[in-house]
Coordinates of C-alpha atoms and ligand atoms in Angstrom, one line a residue:
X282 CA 73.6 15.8 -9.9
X283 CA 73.1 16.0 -13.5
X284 CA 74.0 19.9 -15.1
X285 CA 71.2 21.6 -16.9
X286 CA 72.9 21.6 -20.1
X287 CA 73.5 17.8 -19.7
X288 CA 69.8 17.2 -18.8
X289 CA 69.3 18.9 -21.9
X290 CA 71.5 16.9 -24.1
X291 CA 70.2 13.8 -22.5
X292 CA 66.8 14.9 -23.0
X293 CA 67.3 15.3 -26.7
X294 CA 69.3 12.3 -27.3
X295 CA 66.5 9.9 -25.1
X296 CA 63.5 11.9 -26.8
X297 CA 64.9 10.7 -30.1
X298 CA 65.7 6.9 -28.9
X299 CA 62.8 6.6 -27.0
X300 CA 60.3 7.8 -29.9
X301 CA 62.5 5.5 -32.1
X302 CA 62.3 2.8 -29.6
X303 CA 58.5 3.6 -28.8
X304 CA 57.7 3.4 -32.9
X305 CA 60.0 -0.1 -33.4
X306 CA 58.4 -1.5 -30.2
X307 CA 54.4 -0.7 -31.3
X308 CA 52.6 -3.4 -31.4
X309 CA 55.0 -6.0 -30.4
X310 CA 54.9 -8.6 -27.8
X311 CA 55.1 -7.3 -24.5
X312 CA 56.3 -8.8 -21.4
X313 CA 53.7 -10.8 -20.3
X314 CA 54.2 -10.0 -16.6
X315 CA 51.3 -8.0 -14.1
X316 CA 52.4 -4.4 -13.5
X317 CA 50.9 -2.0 -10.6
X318 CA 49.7 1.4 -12.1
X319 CA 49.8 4.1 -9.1
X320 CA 48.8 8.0 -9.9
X321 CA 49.1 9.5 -6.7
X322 CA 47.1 13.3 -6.3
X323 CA 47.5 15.4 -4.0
X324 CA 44.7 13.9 -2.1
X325 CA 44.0 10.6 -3.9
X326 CA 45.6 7.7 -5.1
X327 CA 44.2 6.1 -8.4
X328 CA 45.8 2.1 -9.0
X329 CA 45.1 0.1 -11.8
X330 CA 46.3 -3.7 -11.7
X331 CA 47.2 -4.3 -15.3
X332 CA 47.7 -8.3 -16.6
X333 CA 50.5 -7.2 -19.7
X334 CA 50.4 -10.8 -21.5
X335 CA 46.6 -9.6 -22.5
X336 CA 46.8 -5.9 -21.8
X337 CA 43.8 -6.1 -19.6
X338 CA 43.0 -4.7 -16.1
X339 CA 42.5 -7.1 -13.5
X340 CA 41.2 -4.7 -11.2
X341 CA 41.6 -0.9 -10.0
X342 CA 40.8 1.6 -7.2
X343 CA 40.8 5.1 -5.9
X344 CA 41.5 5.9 -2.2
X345 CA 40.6 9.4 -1.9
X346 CA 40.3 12.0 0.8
X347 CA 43.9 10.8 1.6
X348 CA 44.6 13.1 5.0
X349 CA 41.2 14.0 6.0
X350 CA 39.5 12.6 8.5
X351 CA 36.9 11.1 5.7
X352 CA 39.0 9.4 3.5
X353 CA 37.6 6.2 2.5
X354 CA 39.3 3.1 -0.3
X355 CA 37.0 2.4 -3.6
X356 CA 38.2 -1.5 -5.1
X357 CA 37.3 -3.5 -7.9
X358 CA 35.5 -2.8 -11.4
X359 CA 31.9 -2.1 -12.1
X360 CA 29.6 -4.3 -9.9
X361 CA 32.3 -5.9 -8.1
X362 CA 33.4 -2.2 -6.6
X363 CA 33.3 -2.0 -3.0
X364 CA 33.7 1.2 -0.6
X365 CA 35.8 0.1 2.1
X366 CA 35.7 3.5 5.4
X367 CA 39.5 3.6 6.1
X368 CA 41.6 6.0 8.0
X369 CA 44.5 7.3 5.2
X370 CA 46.4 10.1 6.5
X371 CA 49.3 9.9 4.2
X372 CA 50.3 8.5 0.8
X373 CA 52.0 5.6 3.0
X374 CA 48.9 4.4 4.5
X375 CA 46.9 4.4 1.4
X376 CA 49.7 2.4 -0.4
X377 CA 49.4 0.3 2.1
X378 CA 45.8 -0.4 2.2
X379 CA 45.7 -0.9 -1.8
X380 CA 48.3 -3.8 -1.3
X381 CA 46.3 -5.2 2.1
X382 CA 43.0 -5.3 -0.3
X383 CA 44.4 -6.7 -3.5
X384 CA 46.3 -9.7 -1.3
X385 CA 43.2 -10.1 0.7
X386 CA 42.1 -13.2 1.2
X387 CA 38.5 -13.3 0.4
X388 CA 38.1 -10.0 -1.7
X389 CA 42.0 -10.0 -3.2
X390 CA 42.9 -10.3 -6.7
X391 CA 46.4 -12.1 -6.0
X392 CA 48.0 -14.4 -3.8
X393 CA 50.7 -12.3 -2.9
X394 CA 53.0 -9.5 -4.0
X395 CA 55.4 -12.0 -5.1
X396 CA 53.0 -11.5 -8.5
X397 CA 53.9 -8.0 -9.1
X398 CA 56.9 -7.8 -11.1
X399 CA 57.1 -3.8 -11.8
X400 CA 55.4 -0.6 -10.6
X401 CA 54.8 2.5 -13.0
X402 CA 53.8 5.7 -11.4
X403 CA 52.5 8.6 -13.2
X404 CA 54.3 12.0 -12.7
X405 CA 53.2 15.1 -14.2
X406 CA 56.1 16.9 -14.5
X407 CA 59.5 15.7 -15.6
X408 CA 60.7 18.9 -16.8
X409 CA 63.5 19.2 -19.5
X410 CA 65.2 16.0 -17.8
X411 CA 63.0 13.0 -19.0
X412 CA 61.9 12.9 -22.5
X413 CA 60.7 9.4 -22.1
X414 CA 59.6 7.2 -19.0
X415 CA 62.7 6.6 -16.6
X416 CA 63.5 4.0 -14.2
X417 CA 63.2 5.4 -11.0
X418 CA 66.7 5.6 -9.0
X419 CA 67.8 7.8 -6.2
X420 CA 68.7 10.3 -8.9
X421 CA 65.6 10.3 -10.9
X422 CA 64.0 10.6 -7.6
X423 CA 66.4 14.2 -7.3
X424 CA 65.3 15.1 -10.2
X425 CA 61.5 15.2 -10.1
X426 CA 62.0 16.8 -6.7
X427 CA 63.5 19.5 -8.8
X428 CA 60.5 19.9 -11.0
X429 CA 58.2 20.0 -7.9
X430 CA 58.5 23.9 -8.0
X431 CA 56.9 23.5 -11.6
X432 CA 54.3 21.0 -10.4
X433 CA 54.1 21.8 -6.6
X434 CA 50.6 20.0 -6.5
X435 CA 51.7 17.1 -8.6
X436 CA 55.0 16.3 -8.1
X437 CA 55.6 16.4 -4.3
X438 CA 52.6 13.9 -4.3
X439 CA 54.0 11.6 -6.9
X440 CA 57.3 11.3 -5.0
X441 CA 55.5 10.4 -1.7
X442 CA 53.5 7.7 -3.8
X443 CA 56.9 6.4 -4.4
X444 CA 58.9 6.7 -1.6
X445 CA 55.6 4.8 0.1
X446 CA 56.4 2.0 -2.5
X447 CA 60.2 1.9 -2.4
X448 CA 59.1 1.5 1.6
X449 CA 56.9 -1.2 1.0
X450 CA 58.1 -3.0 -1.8
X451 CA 61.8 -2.5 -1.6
X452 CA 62.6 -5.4 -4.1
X453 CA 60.6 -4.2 -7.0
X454 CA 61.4 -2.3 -10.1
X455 CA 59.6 1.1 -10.4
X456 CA 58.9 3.6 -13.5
X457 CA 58.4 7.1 -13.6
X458 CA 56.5 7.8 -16.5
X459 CA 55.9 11.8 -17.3
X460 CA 52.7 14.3 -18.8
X461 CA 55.8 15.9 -19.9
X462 CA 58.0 13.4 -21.3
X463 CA 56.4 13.1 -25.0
X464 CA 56.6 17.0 -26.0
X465 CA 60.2 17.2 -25.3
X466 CA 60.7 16.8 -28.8
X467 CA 59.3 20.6 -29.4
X468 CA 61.5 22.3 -31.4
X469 CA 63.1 26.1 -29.9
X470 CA 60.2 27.7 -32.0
X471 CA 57.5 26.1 -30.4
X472 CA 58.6 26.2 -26.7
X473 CA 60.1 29.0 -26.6
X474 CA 58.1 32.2 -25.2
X475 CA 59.0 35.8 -26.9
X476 CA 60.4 36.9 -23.0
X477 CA 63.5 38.1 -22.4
X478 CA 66.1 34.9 -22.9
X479 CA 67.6 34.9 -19.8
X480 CA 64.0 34.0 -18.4
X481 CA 64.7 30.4 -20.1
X482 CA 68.5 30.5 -19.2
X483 CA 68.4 31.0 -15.3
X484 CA 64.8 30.0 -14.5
X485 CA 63.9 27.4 -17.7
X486 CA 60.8 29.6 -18.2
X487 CA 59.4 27.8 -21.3
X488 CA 56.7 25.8 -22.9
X489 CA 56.6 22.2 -21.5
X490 CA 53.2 21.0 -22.8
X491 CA 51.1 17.9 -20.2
X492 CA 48.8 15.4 -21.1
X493 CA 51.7 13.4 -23.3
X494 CA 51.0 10.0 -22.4
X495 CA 47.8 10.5 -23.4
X496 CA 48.0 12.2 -26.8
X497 CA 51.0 9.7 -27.3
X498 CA 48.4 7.0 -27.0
X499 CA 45.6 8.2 -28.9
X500 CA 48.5 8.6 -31.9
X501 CA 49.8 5.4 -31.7
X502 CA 46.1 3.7 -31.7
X503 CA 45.3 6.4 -34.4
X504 CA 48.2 4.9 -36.5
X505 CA 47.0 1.4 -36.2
X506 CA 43.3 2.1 -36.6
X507 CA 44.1 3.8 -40.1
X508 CA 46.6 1.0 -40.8
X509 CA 49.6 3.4 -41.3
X510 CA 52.7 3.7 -39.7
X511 CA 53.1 6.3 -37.0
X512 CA 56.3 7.4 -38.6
X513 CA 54.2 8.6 -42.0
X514 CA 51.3 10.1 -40.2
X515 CA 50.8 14.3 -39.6
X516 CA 48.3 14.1 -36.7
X517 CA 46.2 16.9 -34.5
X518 CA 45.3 15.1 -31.1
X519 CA 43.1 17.0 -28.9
X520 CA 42.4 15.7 -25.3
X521 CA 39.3 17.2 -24.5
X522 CA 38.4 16.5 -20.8
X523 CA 38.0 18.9 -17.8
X524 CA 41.6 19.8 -18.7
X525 CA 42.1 20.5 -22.7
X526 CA 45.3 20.7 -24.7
X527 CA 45.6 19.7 -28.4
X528 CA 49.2 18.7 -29.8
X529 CA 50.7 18.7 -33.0
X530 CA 52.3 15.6 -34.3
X531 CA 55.0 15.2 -36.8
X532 CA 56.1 11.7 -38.0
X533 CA 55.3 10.6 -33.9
X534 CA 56.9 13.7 -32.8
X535 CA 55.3 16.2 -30.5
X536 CA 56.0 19.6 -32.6
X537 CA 53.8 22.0 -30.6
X538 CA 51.0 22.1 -28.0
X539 CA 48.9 24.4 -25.9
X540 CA 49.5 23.8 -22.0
X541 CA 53.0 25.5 -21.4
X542 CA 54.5 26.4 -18.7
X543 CA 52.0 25.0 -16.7
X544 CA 48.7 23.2 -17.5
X545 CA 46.8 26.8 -17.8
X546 CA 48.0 27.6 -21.0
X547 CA 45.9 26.8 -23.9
X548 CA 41.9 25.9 -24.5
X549 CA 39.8 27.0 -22.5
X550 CA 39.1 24.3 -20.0
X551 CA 36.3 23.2 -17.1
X552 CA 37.5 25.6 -14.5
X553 CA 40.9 26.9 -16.5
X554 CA 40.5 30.4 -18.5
X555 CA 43.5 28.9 -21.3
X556 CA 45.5 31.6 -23.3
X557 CA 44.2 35.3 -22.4
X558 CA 46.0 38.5 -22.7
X559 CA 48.8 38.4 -20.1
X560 CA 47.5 42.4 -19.2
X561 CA 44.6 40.8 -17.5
X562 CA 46.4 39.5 -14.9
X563 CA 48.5 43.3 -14.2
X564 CA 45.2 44.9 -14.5
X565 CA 43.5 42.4 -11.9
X566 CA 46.4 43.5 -9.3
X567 CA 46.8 46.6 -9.8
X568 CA 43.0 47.7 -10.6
X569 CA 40.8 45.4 -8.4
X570 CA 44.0 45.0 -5.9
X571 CA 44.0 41.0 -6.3
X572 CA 46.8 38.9 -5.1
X573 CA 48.5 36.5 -6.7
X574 CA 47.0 33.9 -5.1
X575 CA 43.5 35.2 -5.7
X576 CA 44.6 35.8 -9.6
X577 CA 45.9 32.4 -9.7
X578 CA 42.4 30.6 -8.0
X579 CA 40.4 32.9 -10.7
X580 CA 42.1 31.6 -13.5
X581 CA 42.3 28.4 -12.6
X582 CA 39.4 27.4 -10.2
X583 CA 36.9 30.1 -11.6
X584 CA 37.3 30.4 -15.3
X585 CA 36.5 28.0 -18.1
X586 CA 32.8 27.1 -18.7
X587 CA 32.5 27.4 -15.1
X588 CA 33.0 31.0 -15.1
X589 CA 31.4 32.1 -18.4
X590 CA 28.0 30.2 -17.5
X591 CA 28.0 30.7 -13.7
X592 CA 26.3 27.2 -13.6
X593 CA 28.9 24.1 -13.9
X594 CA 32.2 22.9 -15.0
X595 CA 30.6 19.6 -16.6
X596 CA 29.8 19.9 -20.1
X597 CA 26.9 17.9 -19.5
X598 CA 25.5 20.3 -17.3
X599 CA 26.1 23.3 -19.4
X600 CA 24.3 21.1 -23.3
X601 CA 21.5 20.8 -20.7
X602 CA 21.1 24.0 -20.1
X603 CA 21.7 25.2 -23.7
X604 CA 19.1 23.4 -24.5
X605 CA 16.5 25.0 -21.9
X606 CA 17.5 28.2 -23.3
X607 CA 20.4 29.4 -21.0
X608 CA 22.2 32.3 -22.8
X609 CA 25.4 32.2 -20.6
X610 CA 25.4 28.4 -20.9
X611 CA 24.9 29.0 -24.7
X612 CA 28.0 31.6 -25.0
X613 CA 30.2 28.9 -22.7
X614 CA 29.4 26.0 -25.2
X615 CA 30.2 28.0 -28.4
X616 CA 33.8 29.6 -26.7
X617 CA 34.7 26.2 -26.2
X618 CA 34.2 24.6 -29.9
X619 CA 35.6 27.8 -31.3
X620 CA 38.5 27.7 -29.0
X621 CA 39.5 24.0 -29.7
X622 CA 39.0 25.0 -33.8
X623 CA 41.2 27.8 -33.6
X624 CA 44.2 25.6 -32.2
X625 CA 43.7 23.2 -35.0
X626 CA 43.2 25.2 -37.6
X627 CA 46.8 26.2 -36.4
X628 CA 48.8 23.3 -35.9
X629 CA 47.1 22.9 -39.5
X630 CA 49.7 25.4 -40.6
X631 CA 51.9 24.6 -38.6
X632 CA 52.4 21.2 -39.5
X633 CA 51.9 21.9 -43.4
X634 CA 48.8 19.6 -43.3
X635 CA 47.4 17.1 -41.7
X636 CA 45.6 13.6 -41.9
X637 CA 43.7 13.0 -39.3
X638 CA 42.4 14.7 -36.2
X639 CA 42.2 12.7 -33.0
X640 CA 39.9 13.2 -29.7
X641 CA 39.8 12.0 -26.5
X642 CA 39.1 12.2 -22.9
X643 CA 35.1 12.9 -21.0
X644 CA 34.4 15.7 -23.7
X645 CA 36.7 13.9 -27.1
X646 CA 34.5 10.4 -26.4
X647 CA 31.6 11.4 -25.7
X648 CA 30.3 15.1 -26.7
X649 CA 28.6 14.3 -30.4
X650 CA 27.5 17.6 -30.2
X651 CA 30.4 19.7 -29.6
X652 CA 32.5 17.2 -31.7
X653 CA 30.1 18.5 -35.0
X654 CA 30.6 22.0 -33.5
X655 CA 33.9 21.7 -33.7
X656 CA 34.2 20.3 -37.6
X657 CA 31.2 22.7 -38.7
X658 CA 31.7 24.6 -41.5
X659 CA 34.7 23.2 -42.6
X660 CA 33.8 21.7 -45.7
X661 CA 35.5 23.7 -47.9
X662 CA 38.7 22.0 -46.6
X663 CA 37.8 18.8 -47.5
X664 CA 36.5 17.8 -43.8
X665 CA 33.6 16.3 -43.4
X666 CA 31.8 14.8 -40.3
X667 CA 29.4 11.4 -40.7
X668 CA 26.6 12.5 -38.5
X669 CA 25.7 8.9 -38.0
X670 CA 29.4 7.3 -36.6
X671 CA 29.9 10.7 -34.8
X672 CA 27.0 10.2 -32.9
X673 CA 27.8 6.6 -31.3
X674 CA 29.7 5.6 -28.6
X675 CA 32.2 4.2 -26.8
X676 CA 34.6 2.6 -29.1
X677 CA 38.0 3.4 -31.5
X678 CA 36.6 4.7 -34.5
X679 CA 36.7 6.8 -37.7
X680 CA 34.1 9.7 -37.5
X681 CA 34.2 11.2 -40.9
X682 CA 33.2 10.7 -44.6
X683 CA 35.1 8.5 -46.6
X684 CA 35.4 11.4 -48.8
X685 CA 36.7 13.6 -46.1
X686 CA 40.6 14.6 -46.7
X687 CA 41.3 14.8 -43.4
X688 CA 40.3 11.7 -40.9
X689 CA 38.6 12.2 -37.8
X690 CA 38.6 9.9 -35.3
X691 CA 37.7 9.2 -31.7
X692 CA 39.6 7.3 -29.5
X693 CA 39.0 6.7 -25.5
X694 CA 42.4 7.3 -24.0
X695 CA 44.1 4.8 -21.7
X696 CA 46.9 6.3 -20.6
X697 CA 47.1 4.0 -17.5
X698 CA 47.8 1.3 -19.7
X699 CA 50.9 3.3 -21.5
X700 CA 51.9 3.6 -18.0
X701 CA 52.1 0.0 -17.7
X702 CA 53.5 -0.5 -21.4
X703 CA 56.5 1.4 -20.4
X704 CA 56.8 -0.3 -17.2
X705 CA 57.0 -3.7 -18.5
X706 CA 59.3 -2.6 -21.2
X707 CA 61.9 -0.7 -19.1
X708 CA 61.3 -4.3 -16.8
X709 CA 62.0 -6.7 -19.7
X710 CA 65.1 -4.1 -20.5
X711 CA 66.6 -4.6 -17.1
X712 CA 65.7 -8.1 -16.4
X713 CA 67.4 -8.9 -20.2
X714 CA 71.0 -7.0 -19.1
X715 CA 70.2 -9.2 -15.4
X716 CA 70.7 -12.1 -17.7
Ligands
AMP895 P1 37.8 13.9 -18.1 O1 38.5 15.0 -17.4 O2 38.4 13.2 -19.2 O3 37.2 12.9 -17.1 O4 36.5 14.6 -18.7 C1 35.5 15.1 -17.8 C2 34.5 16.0 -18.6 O5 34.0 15.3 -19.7 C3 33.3 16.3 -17.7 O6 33.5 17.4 -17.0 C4 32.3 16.5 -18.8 O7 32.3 17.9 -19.1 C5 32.7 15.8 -20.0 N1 31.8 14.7 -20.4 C6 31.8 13.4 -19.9 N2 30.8 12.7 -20.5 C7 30.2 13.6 -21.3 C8 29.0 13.5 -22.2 N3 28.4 12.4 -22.4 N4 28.7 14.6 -22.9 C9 29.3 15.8 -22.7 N5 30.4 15.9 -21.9 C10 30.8 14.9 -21.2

């Protein structure tokens, strides 16, 4: 077992050589080998089949429902999808129906397993042990077990999405890459929480931050797309989906960001109130007699736009009804831009500037109008929005005047493929030291 004080120090010292590694490896060749994405929920299992020698996906599925009675197998992109009505009472089973269907021999994608040389699993929470993705021994295994308490949705459903493929595919090399792993380079000031210290000491009560892989992906394609390196850039990324957090980077370092202890922290989200005055929750007990369980399903299940406009958790839903005149859907819309300006008008300070602002994720990609919501007004800081890029679609791009200070840019987020990056790297590292 690894002490918490050596976790730490390993943390810090693999935060530092893996963001150094991570910067010296963008955009280099990668090992042209086909890697298996998994991202096991507690009820689902999301795969992605990725081809690294082009960085493309050969094909992807969802079996969801995993444990009920209905669970059923979705395979293959776009037209070629197919719903396929299959028992799945555990993660084992659906592991093993994803690698029946993509071997099949009339609807399969390859000839056999021999063809995938590396697994990556997503896991949300890697606590203060991994500050970069981690080759998944019996150890590592230990040690997400130990963040479960953290993550008890997440994590416990992860490991079984592993285990099922250790069972299955004994021979091949798997990665554990964590939501966690990229803010581990947070200074004390910024994850620290003004509790009493021993809160930290004996329980690691602290900020952790989620979303990394994806806000280190939308950096490192920000980087590229404004033809800088990484290492010179002060960037804002906000990842703006049914879950919200915006993190501050420094020079490719993670310096702050709003989920914290756990993924309620923050923006206000979908379903997820964000930051709110901690008395809230001691008044809700000990006013309307509430338990914790019933504070922690309002907070997290009944908040957010869903609770403000009493309609819908779907942005989509609640612009529609802005715009036949609902007041509550109106109020939801305008909390939301005004909460995501707040945070980066901070990390603005907090970072000592900024050039460019990133977003992702449903909301990020595809919300023109609560993108120029967000940015409104702030021309007297030099920002300023091109009504005409901001309101296309779909691809990388810069969204603001030329004359604008500070760049905004969209980005779709692929964090399934960062998955898979650090999969066939850690794979190319251990086959190399094979040799
Ligand atoms: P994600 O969690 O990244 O899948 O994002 C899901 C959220 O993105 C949905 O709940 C919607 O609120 C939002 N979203 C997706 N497409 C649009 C769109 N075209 N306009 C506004 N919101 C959208």
């Amino acid at each position: 077992m690894v002490s918490q004080q050596n976790a730490q120090t390993n943390a810090a010292d693999s935060a530092l050589a893996a963001a150094s590694c991570q910067q010296e490896n963008a955009g280099e060749e990668v090992c042209p080998i086909k890697v298996l994405v998994i991202n096991s929920g507690s009820s689902s299992l999301k795969y992605q089949l990725v081809d690294m020698a082009t960085e493309t996906v050969i094909t992807k599925g969802i079996c969801e429902r995993v444990g009920a009675d209905d669970s059923f197998h979705k395979h293959g992109i776009d037209a070629d999808e197919r719903v396929i009505s299959v028992y799945l009472p555990n993660h084992y089973e659906a592991v093993k129906a994803v690698l029946e269907v993509l071997t099949d021999a009339q609807i399969g994608d390859i000839e056999s397993l021999e063809e995938i040389a590396a697994i990556g699993h997503r896991v949300v929470h890697g606590g203060e042990y991994f500050s970069a993705s981690a080759l998944i021994t019996d150890e590592v295994l230990q040690l997400i077990q130990r963040c479960s308490p953290l993550a008890p949705l997440h994590n416990p459903a992860a490991l079984a999405g592993i285990r099922a493929c250790r069972e299955l595919m004994p021979d091949k090399l798997q990665v554990a890459a964590f939501d966690t792993a990229f803010h581990q380079t947070m200074p004390a000031k910024a994850y620290m929480y003004p509790l009493p210290y021993e809160l930290f000491v004996r329980h690691r009560i602290r900020r952790y931050g989620f979303h990394g892989t994806s806000h280190r992906y939308i950096a490192e394609r920000a980087a590229a797309l404004l033809q800088k390196p990484l290492i010179d850039l002060k960037l804002i990324t906000c990842h703006l989906g049914n879950g919200c957090s915006v993190a501050a980077i420094d020079h490719g370092f993670s310096v702050d960001t709003s989920m914290g202890f756990t993924p309620l922290e923050g923006l206000m989200m979908g379903t997820r109130c964000g930051s709110i005055d901690p008395a809230i929750v001691t008044y809700l007990v000990e006013e309307l007699d509430m338990s914790a369980q019933e504070v922690s399903d309002l907070m997290n299940k009944q908040s957010g736009l869903l609770g403000i406009s009493g309609l819908s958790n779907d942005l989509r839903d609640i612009r529609a009804a802005t715009e036949a005149g609902n007041e509550r859907a109106a109020l939801a819309y305008e909390m939301y831009s005004h909460s995501v300006k707040k945070y980066i008008g901070s990390y603005v300070f907090a970072l000592g500037g900024v050039d460019a602002v990133v977003l992702t994720a449903g909301v990020g990609e595809n919300c023109d109008r609560m993108r120029r919501m967000i940015f409104q007004g702030l021309e007297s800081l030099g920002i300023f929005v091109d009504q005409k890029l901001n309101s296309e679609r779909g691809f990388e791009r810069v969204i603001s005047e030329e004359r604008s200070q500070v760049k905004i840019i969209v980005i779709p987020t692929n964090e399934e493929l960062m998955i898979a990056r650090d999969t066939a790297y850690i794979y190319a590292q251990v086959s190399a030291e094979v040799c």
